[in-house]
Coordinates of C-alpha atoms and ligand atoms in Angstrom, one line a residue:
M25 CA 143.9 130.3 157.8
T26 CA 143.6 128.5 154.5
M27 CA 146.8 127.9 152.6
K28 CA 147.2 129.4 149.1
F29 CA 148.7 127.3 146.3
H30 CA 150.1 129.1 143.2
W31 CA 150.4 126.9 140.2
I32 CA 150.2 126.6 136.4
S33 CA 148.1 123.8 134.9
G34 CA 150.3 121.0 133.6
S35 CA 153.5 122.2 135.4
P36 CA 155.0 118.8 136.4
Y37 CA 156.5 120.4 139.6
A38 CA 153.2 122.0 140.6
W39 CA 151.4 118.8 139.7
R40 CA 153.4 116.7 142.2
A41 CA 152.8 119.3 145.0
L42 CA 149.1 119.4 144.1
L43 CA 149.0 115.6 144.3
A44 CA 150.6 115.8 147.8
L45 CA 148.1 118.5 148.9
E46 CA 145.2 116.3 147.6
S47 CA 146.5 113.1 149.0
K48 CA 146.8 114.6 152.5
G49 CA 143.3 116.1 152.2
F50 CA 144.3 119.7 152.8
E51 CA 141.9 122.5 152.1
Y52 CA 143.6 125.2 150.1
E53 CA 142.9 128.2 147.9
S54 CA 143.9 127.3 144.4
L55 CA 145.5 130.2 142.6
R56 CA 146.0 129.0 139.1
M57 CA 148.1 131.3 136.9
D58 CA 148.0 131.7 133.2
P59 CA 151.6 131.4 131.9
E60 CA 150.6 133.5 128.8
Q61 CA 149.8 136.4 131.0
G62 CA 153.3 136.3 132.7
T63 CA 151.9 137.1 136.2
H64 CA 154.6 134.8 137.6
K65 CA 157.2 137.3 136.4
E66 CA 155.6 140.3 138.0
P67 CA 156.9 142.0 141.1
Q68 CA 154.0 140.7 143.3
F69 CA 154.8 137.1 142.5
L70 CA 158.6 137.6 142.5
A71 CA 158.2 138.8 146.0
I72 CA 157.2 135.3 147.0
N73 CA 159.4 133.4 144.6
P74 CA 162.3 135.4 143.2
R75 CA 162.8 132.7 140.5
G76 CA 159.3 133.5 139.1
Q77 CA 158.4 129.8 139.1
V78 CA 155.6 127.7 140.3
P79 CA 154.6 126.0 142.6
V80 CA 154.5 128.3 145.6
L81 CA 152.7 127.5 148.8
Q82 CA 151.7 130.3 151.2
D83 CA 150.6 129.3 154.7
G84 CA 150.0 132.5 156.6
D85 CA 153.4 134.2 156.7
V86 CA 155.2 131.1 155.6
V87 CA 156.1 130.9 152.0
V88 CA 157.5 127.8 150.5
Y89 CA 158.7 127.3 146.9
E90 CA 160.4 124.3 145.2
S91 CA 158.1 121.3 144.9
L92 CA 160.1 119.0 147.1
A93 CA 160.3 121.6 149.9
I94 CA 156.5 122.0 149.6
M95 CA 155.9 118.2 149.9
E96 CA 158.3 118.1 152.9
Y97 CA 156.4 121.0 154.6
L98 CA 153.1 119.3 154.0
E99 CA 154.4 116.1 155.5
H100 CA 155.4 117.9 158.7
L101 CA 152.0 119.6 159.0
R102 CA 150.1 116.4 158.4
P103 CA 152.2 113.2 158.7
D104 CA 149.3 111.0 157.7
P105 CA 149.2 109.6 155.1
N106 CA 152.9 109.4 155.1
L107 CA 154.4 110.3 151.8
M108 CA 158.1 111.0 152.5
G109 CA 159.0 107.7 154.1
S110 CA 158.1 106.3 157.5
N111 CA 161.6 105.1 158.4
A112 CA 165.2 105.8 157.4
I113 CA 165.3 103.2 154.6
E114 CA 162.0 104.3 153.1
A115 CA 162.8 108.0 153.3
A116 CA 166.1 107.3 151.6
A117 CA 164.3 105.4 148.8
V118 CA 161.8 108.2 148.3
M119 CA 164.5 110.9 148.1
Q120 CA 166.6 108.7 145.9
C121 CA 163.8 108.3 143.4
I122 CA 162.9 112.0 143.4
S123 CA 166.6 112.9 142.9
E124 CA 166.7 110.5 140.0
F125 CA 163.7 112.2 138.4
D126 CA 164.9 115.7 138.9
N127 CA 168.5 115.0 137.8
Y128 CA 168.2 112.5 135.0
V129 CA 164.7 111.3 134.1
F130 CA 163.1 114.7 133.6
K131 CA 165.9 115.9 131.3
A132 CA 165.8 112.8 129.1
L133 CA 162.0 112.8 128.8
F134 CA 161.7 116.5 128.1
E135 CA 164.1 116.3 125.2
I136 CA 161.4 114.2 123.6
V137 CA 158.4 116.0 125.0
R138 CA 159.5 119.6 124.3
P139 CA 159.9 119.5 120.5
I140 CA 156.7 117.4 120.1
L141 CA 154.4 119.2 122.5
F142 CA 155.8 122.7 122.8
T143 CA 157.3 123.6 119.4
D144 CA 156.2 123.5 115.8
E145 CA 159.4 121.8 114.9
N146 CA 157.8 118.5 113.8
P147 CA 161.0 116.6 114.9
Q148 CA 162.2 113.6 112.9
L149 CA 163.0 110.3 114.6
A150 CA 166.7 110.8 114.0
D151 CA 166.6 114.1 116.0
L152 CA 165.2 112.2 119.0
E153 CA 167.3 109.1 119.0
S154 CA 169.7 109.9 121.8
A155 CA 166.9 111.2 124.0
M156 CA 164.9 108.1 123.2
A157 CA 167.7 105.8 124.2
A158 CA 168.3 107.8 127.4
T159 CA 164.5 107.7 128.2
H160 CA 164.3 103.9 127.6
R161 CA 167.2 103.4 129.9
E162 CA 165.5 105.4 132.6
L163 CA 162.1 103.7 132.1
Q164 CA 163.8 100.3 132.3
L165 CA 165.2 101.2 135.7
F166 CA 161.7 102.0 137.0
E167 CA 160.3 98.9 135.3
D168 CA 162.8 96.8 137.2
R169 CA 162.0 98.5 140.5
L170 CA 158.3 97.9 139.9
S171 CA 159.0 94.2 139.4
V172 CA 160.0 94.0 143.1
S173 CA 157.5 96.4 144.7
H174 CA 154.0 97.7 143.8
Y175 CA 155.1 101.3 144.0
L176 CA 158.4 103.1 143.3
A177 CA 159.9 103.5 146.7
S178 CA 157.8 101.1 148.8
N179 CA 154.8 98.9 148.7
R180 CA 152.6 101.9 149.2
V181 CA 152.2 105.2 147.5
T182 CA 154.8 107.8 148.4
A183 CA 156.0 111.1 147.1
A184 CA 158.2 109.2 144.7
D185 CA 155.1 107.9 142.8
L186 CA 153.5 111.4 142.9
S187 CA 156.7 112.9 141.4
F188 CA 156.9 110.3 138.5
V189 CA 153.2 110.6 137.4
P190 CA 153.5 114.0 135.8
V191 CA 156.6 113.3 133.7
L192 CA 155.3 110.0 132.6
Q193 CA 152.0 111.5 131.5
Y194 CA 153.9 114.1 129.5
L195 CA 155.8 111.3 127.7
L196 CA 152.7 109.4 126.9
R197 CA 151.0 112.5 125.6
A198 CA 153.9 113.2 123.4
A199 CA 154.1 109.6 122.2
E200 CA 150.3 109.7 121.4
K201 CA 150.7 112.9 119.5
Q202 CA 153.9 111.9 117.6
T203 CA 153.3 112.1 113.9
V204 CA 156.2 109.9 113.1
S205 CA 155.0 106.3 113.6
D206 CA 155.1 105.6 117.3
D207 CA 156.7 102.3 116.5
G208 CA 159.7 104.5 116.1
L209 CA 159.5 106.0 119.6
G210 CA 158.8 102.6 121.0
F211 CA 156.9 103.6 124.1
L212 CA 153.4 102.5 123.1
P213 CA 151.4 100.5 123.9
L214 CA 152.9 100.9 127.4
D215 CA 151.4 97.6 128.7
K216 CA 153.6 95.8 126.1
T217 CA 156.7 97.9 126.3
Y218 CA 156.8 98.5 130.1
P219 CA 154.0 96.3 131.6
K220 CA 155.0 97.0 135.2
I221 CA 154.9 100.7 134.7
A222 CA 151.6 100.4 132.9
A223 CA 150.1 98.5 135.8
W224 CA 151.5 101.0 138.2
Q225 CA 150.0 103.8 136.2
Q226 CA 146.6 102.2 136.4
R227 CA 146.9 102.0 140.2
I228 CA 147.9 105.6 140.4
E229 CA 145.1 106.8 138.1
A230 CA 142.6 105.1 140.4
L231 CA 143.6 107.3 143.3
P232 CA 141.1 110.1 144.2
A233 CA 144.0 112.6 144.3
Y234 CA 144.9 111.8 140.7
D235 CA 141.6 113.0 139.4
A236 CA 141.6 116.1 141.6
A237 CA 145.1 117.1 140.5
Y238 CA 144.8 116.3 136.8
P239 CA 145.7 119.4 134.6
P240 CA 142.4 121.1 133.9
H241 CA 143.6 122.4 130.5
W242 CA 144.2 118.8 129.4
R243 CA 140.5 118.0 130.0
D244 CA 139.4 120.7 127.4
Ligands
GSH327 N1 162.8 123.0 140.9 C1 161.5 123.7 140.8 C2 161.2 123.8 139.4 C3 160.0 124.7 139.2 C4 159.7 124.9 137.7 O1 160.6 124.7 136.8 N2 158.6 125.5 137.4 C5 158.2 125.8 136.0 C6 157.0 125.1 135.6 S1 157.2 123.4 135.4 C7 158.0 127.3 135.9 O2 157.4 127.9 136.8 N3 158.3 127.8 134.8 C8 158.0 129.2 134.5 C9 159.3 129.9 134.2 O3 160.4 129.5 134.6 O4 159.2 131.0 133.6 C10 160.5 122.9 141.7 O5 160.7 121.7 142.0 O6 159.5 123.5 142.1

Protein backbone atom coordinates (compact mmCIF):
# COMPACT_ATOMS: atom_id res chain seq x y z
CA MET A 1 0.00 0.00 0.00
CA THR A 2 1.30 3.45 -0.91
CA MET A 3 2.26 5.65 2.01
CA LYS A 4 0.44 8.93 2.53
CA PHE A 5 2.36 12.06 3.40
CA HIS A 6 0.51 15.04 4.89
CA TRP A 7 2.35 18.31 4.58
CA ILE A 8 2.18 22.07 4.14
CA SER A 9 4.30 23.72 1.47
CA GLY A 10 7.30 25.44 3.05
CA SER A 11 6.95 23.87 6.49
CA PRO A 12 10.62 23.32 7.38
CA TYR A 13 9.75 20.14 9.27
CA ALA A 14 7.65 18.73 6.46
CA TRP A 15 10.37 19.77 4.02
CA ARG A 16 13.07 17.71 5.74
CA ALA A 17 10.82 14.63 5.83
CA LEU A 18 9.96 15.17 2.18
CA LEU A 19 13.67 15.35 1.37
CA ALA A 20 14.14 12.01 3.15
CA LEU A 21 11.22 10.42 1.25
CA GLU A 22 12.61 11.67 -2.04
CA SER A 23 16.24 10.78 -1.26
CA LYS A 24 15.23 7.22 -0.51
CA GLY A 25 13.07 7.01 -3.64
CA PHE A 26 9.79 6.14 -1.93
CA GLU A 27 6.54 6.28 -3.81
CA TYR A 28 3.98 8.11 -1.73
CA GLU A 29 0.69 9.89 -2.00
CA SER A 30 1.29 13.57 -1.47
CA LEU A 31 -1.45 15.18 0.62
CA ARG A 32 -0.60 18.86 0.64
CA MET A 33 -2.73 20.92 2.97
CA ASP A 34 -3.59 24.58 2.76
CA PRO A 35 -2.87 26.18 6.17
CA GLU A 36 -5.42 28.91 5.38
CA GLN A 37 -8.19 26.32 5.31
CA GLY A 38 -7.26 24.98 8.73
CA THR A 39 -7.85 21.33 7.81
CA HIS A 40 -4.91 20.40 10.04
CA LYS A 41 -7.00 21.49 13.04
CA GLU A 42 -10.08 19.48 12.10
CA PRO A 43 -11.07 16.27 13.91
CA GLN A 44 -10.12 14.02 10.99
CA PHE A 45 -6.55 15.29 11.04
CA LEU A 46 -6.34 15.58 14.84
CA ALA A 47 -7.15 11.87 14.90
CA ILE A 48 -3.78 11.18 13.24
CA ASN A 49 -1.84 13.96 14.96
CA PRO A 50 -3.45 15.42 18.10
CA ARG A 51 -1.04 18.36 17.87
CA GLY A 52 -2.58 19.40 14.56
CA GLN A 53 0.80 19.75 12.94
CA VAL A 54 2.56 18.54 9.82
CA PRO A 55 4.31 16.42 8.73
CA VAL A 56 2.41 13.18 9.23
CA LEU A 57 3.19 9.91 7.49
CA GLN A 58 0.61 7.15 7.18
CA ASP A 59 1.81 3.73 6.17
CA GLY A 60 -1.22 1.45 6.28
CA ASP A 61 -2.24 1.37 9.93
CA VAL A 62 1.00 2.96 11.05
CA VAL A 63 0.87 6.70 11.71
CA VAL A 64 4.06 8.64 12.41
CA TYR A 65 4.26 12.33 13.20
CA GLU A 66 7.30 14.44 14.23
CA SER A 67 9.74 14.87 11.35
CA LEU A 68 12.63 13.19 13.10
CA ALA A 69 10.52 10.11 13.86
CA ILE A 70 9.42 10.01 10.23
CA MET A 71 13.02 10.10 9.00
CA GLU A 72 13.93 7.34 11.43
CA TYR A 73 10.95 5.23 10.31
CA LEU A 74 11.90 5.64 6.65
CA GLU A 75 15.47 4.67 7.45
CA HIS A 76 14.30 1.37 8.94
CA LEU A 77 12.05 0.66 5.97
CA ARG A 78 14.74 1.43 3.43
CA PRO A 79 18.25 1.63 4.88
CA ASP A 80 19.83 2.57 1.56
CA PRO A 81 20.87 5.31 1.05
CA ASN A 82 21.75 5.64 4.68
CA LEU A 83 20.70 9.01 6.11
CA MET A 84 20.72 8.51 9.88
CA GLY A 85 24.34 7.37 10.25
CA SER A 86 25.97 4.08 9.37
CA ASN A 87 27.90 3.61 12.62
CA ALA A 88 27.76 4.84 16.18
CA ILE A 89 29.94 7.89 15.60
CA GLU A 90 28.11 9.01 12.46
CA ALA A 91 24.67 8.38 13.97
CA ALA A 92 25.66 10.49 16.99
CA ALA A 93 26.93 13.27 14.70
CA VAL A 94 23.65 13.25 12.75
CA MET A 95 21.50 13.40 15.89
CA GLN A 96 23.74 16.02 17.45
CA CYS A 97 23.34 18.28 14.42
CA ILE A 98 19.57 17.83 14.25
CA SER A 99 19.25 18.47 17.98
CA GLU A 100 21.23 21.67 17.51
CA PHE A 101 18.89 22.80 14.71
CA ASP A 102 15.77 22.02 16.67
CA ASN A 103 16.93 23.44 20.00
CA TYR A 104 19.01 26.49 19.02
CA VAL A 105 19.36 27.27 15.31
CA PHE A 106 15.70 27.23 14.37
CA LYS A 107 14.79 29.60 17.21
CA ALA A 108 17.54 32.09 16.38
CA LEU A 109 16.81 32.14 12.65
CA PHE A 110 13.07 32.39 12.98
CA GLU A 111 13.32 35.46 15.17
CA ILE A 112 14.66 37.10 12.02
CA VAL A 113 12.55 35.23 9.48
CA ARG A 114 9.18 35.58 11.22
CA PRO A 115 8.91 39.39 11.29
CA ILE A 116 10.33 39.77 7.79
CA LEU A 117 8.39 37.05 5.99
CA PHE A 118 5.29 36.43 8.07
CA THR A 119 4.24 39.81 9.45
CA ASP A 120 3.70 43.35 8.18
CA GLU A 121 5.87 44.69 10.97
CA ASN A 122 8.64 46.01 8.72
CA PRO A 123 11.23 45.42 11.46
CA GLN A 124 14.14 47.75 11.95
CA LEU A 125 17.68 46.51 12.27
CA ALA A 126 17.75 47.35 15.99
CA ASP A 127 14.81 44.99 16.58
CA LEU A 128 16.72 42.11 15.04
CA GLU A 129 20.13 42.69 16.55
CA SER A 130 20.18 40.00 19.20
CA ALA A 131 18.63 37.39 16.86
CA MET A 132 21.19 38.35 14.20
CA ALA A 133 24.06 37.90 16.64
CA ALA A 134 22.69 34.51 17.74
CA THR A 135 22.19 33.42 14.12
CA HIS A 136 25.70 34.48 13.12
CA ARG A 137 27.08 32.47 16.03
CA GLU A 138 25.13 29.41 14.89
CA LEU A 139 26.14 29.80 11.24
CA GLN A 140 29.78 30.14 12.23
CA LEU A 141 29.58 26.78 14.01
CA PHE A 142 28.33 25.17 10.79
CA GLU A 143 30.87 27.05 8.70
CA ASP A 144 33.61 25.60 10.94
CA ARG A 145 32.15 22.11 10.63
CA LEU A 146 32.02 22.37 6.85
CA SER A 147 35.69 23.34 6.86
CA VAL A 148 36.55 19.83 7.98
CA SER A 149 33.95 17.76 6.09
CA HIS A 150 31.93 18.22 2.90
CA TYR A 151 28.62 17.68 4.65
CA LEU A 152 27.43 18.52 8.14
CA ALA A 153 27.71 15.19 9.93
CA SER A 154 29.89 13.22 7.57
CA ASN A 155 31.55 13.31 4.18
CA ARG A 156 28.26 12.33 2.55
CA VAL A 157 24.70 13.60 2.69
CA THR A 158 22.80 12.65 5.84
CA ALA A 159 19.59 13.69 7.57
CA ALA A 160 21.61 16.47 9.21
CA ASP A 161 22.02 18.19 5.85
CA LEU A 162 18.38 17.59 4.92
CA SER A 163 17.32 19.22 8.19
CA PHE A 164 19.49 22.31 7.74
CA VAL A 165 18.42 23.07 4.15
CA PRO A 166 14.92 24.36 4.95
CA VAL A 167 15.96 26.72 7.75
CA LEU A 168 18.83 28.13 5.74
CA GLN A 169 16.57 28.70 2.73
CA TYR A 170 14.18 30.64 4.94
CA LEU A 171 16.98 32.81 6.24
CA LEU A 172 18.25 33.55 2.74
CA ARG A 173 14.75 34.35 1.56
CA ALA A 174 14.30 36.76 4.46
CA ALA A 175 17.71 38.31 3.83
CA GLU A 176 16.84 38.84 0.15
CA LYS A 177 13.52 40.42 1.04
CA GLN A 178 14.83 42.62 3.80
CA THR A 179 14.05 46.21 3.02
CA VAL A 180 16.66 47.45 5.46
CA SER A 181 19.98 47.26 3.61
CA ASP A 182 21.19 43.67 3.77
CA ASP A 183 24.63 44.96 4.65
CA GLY A 184 22.91 45.40 7.98
CA LEU A 185 21.85 41.77 8.33
CA GLY A 186 25.25 40.68 7.10
CA PHE A 187 24.28 37.34 5.58
CA LEU A 188 24.59 38.12 1.87
CA PRO A 189 26.33 37.41 -0.36
CA LEU A 190 26.60 34.03 1.34
CA ASP A 191 29.70 33.02 -0.62
CA LYS A 192 31.52 35.97 0.98
CA THR A 193 30.12 35.73 4.50
CA TYR A 194 29.98 31.94 4.87
CA PRO A 195 31.83 30.45 1.87
CA LYS A 196 31.76 26.87 3.13
CA ILE A 197 28.02 27.00 3.76
CA ALA A 198 27.52 28.56 0.32
CA ALA A 199 29.50 25.76 -1.37
CA TRP A 200 27.59 23.16 0.68
CA GLN A 201 24.30 24.76 -0.36
CA GLN A 202 25.26 24.40 -4.03
CA ARG A 203 26.04 20.72 -3.54
CA ILE A 204 22.68 20.21 -1.83
CA GLU A 205 20.75 22.13 -4.47
CA ALA A 206 22.23 19.84 -7.13
CA LEU A 207 20.61 16.77 -5.54
CA PRO A 208 17.55 15.45 -7.41
CA ALA A 209 15.66 15.26 -4.10
CA TYR A 210 16.16 18.99 -3.58
CA ASP A 211 14.22 19.93 -6.67
CA ALA A 212 11.49 17.39 -5.96
CA ALA A 213 10.96 18.68 -2.40
CA TYR A 214 11.25 22.41 -3.11
CA PRO A 215 8.16 24.24 -1.74
CA PRO A 216 5.77 24.56 -4.67
CA HIS A 217 4.34 27.88 -3.45
CA TRP A 218 7.84 29.42 -3.68
CA ARG A 219 7.97 28.61 -7.38
CA ASP A 220 4.89 30.75 -8.09
N1 LIG B 1 8.50 19.04 16.08
C1 LIG B 1 7.60 18.96 14.97
C2 LIG B 1 7.26 20.36 14.52
C3 LIG B 1 6.12 20.38 13.52
C4 LIG B 1 5.63 21.80 13.25
O1 LIG B 1 5.92 22.77 13.99
N2 LIG B 1 4.88 21.94 12.17
C5 LIG B 1 4.33 23.22 11.84
C6 LIG B 1 4.73 23.62 10.42
S1 LIG B 1 6.43 24.03 10.34
C7 LIG B 1 2.82 23.14 11.83
O2 LIG B 1 2.25 22.15 11.47
N3 LIG B 1 2.19 24.23 12.23
C8 LIG B 1 0.79 24.33 12.20
C9 LIG B 1 0.25 24.65 13.53
O3 LIG B 1 0.91 24.39 14.55
O4 LIG B 1 -0.86 25.15 13.56
C10 LIG B 1 8.23 18.12 13.86
O5 LIG B 1 9.47 17.95 13.87
O6 LIG B 1 7.52 17.58 12.99
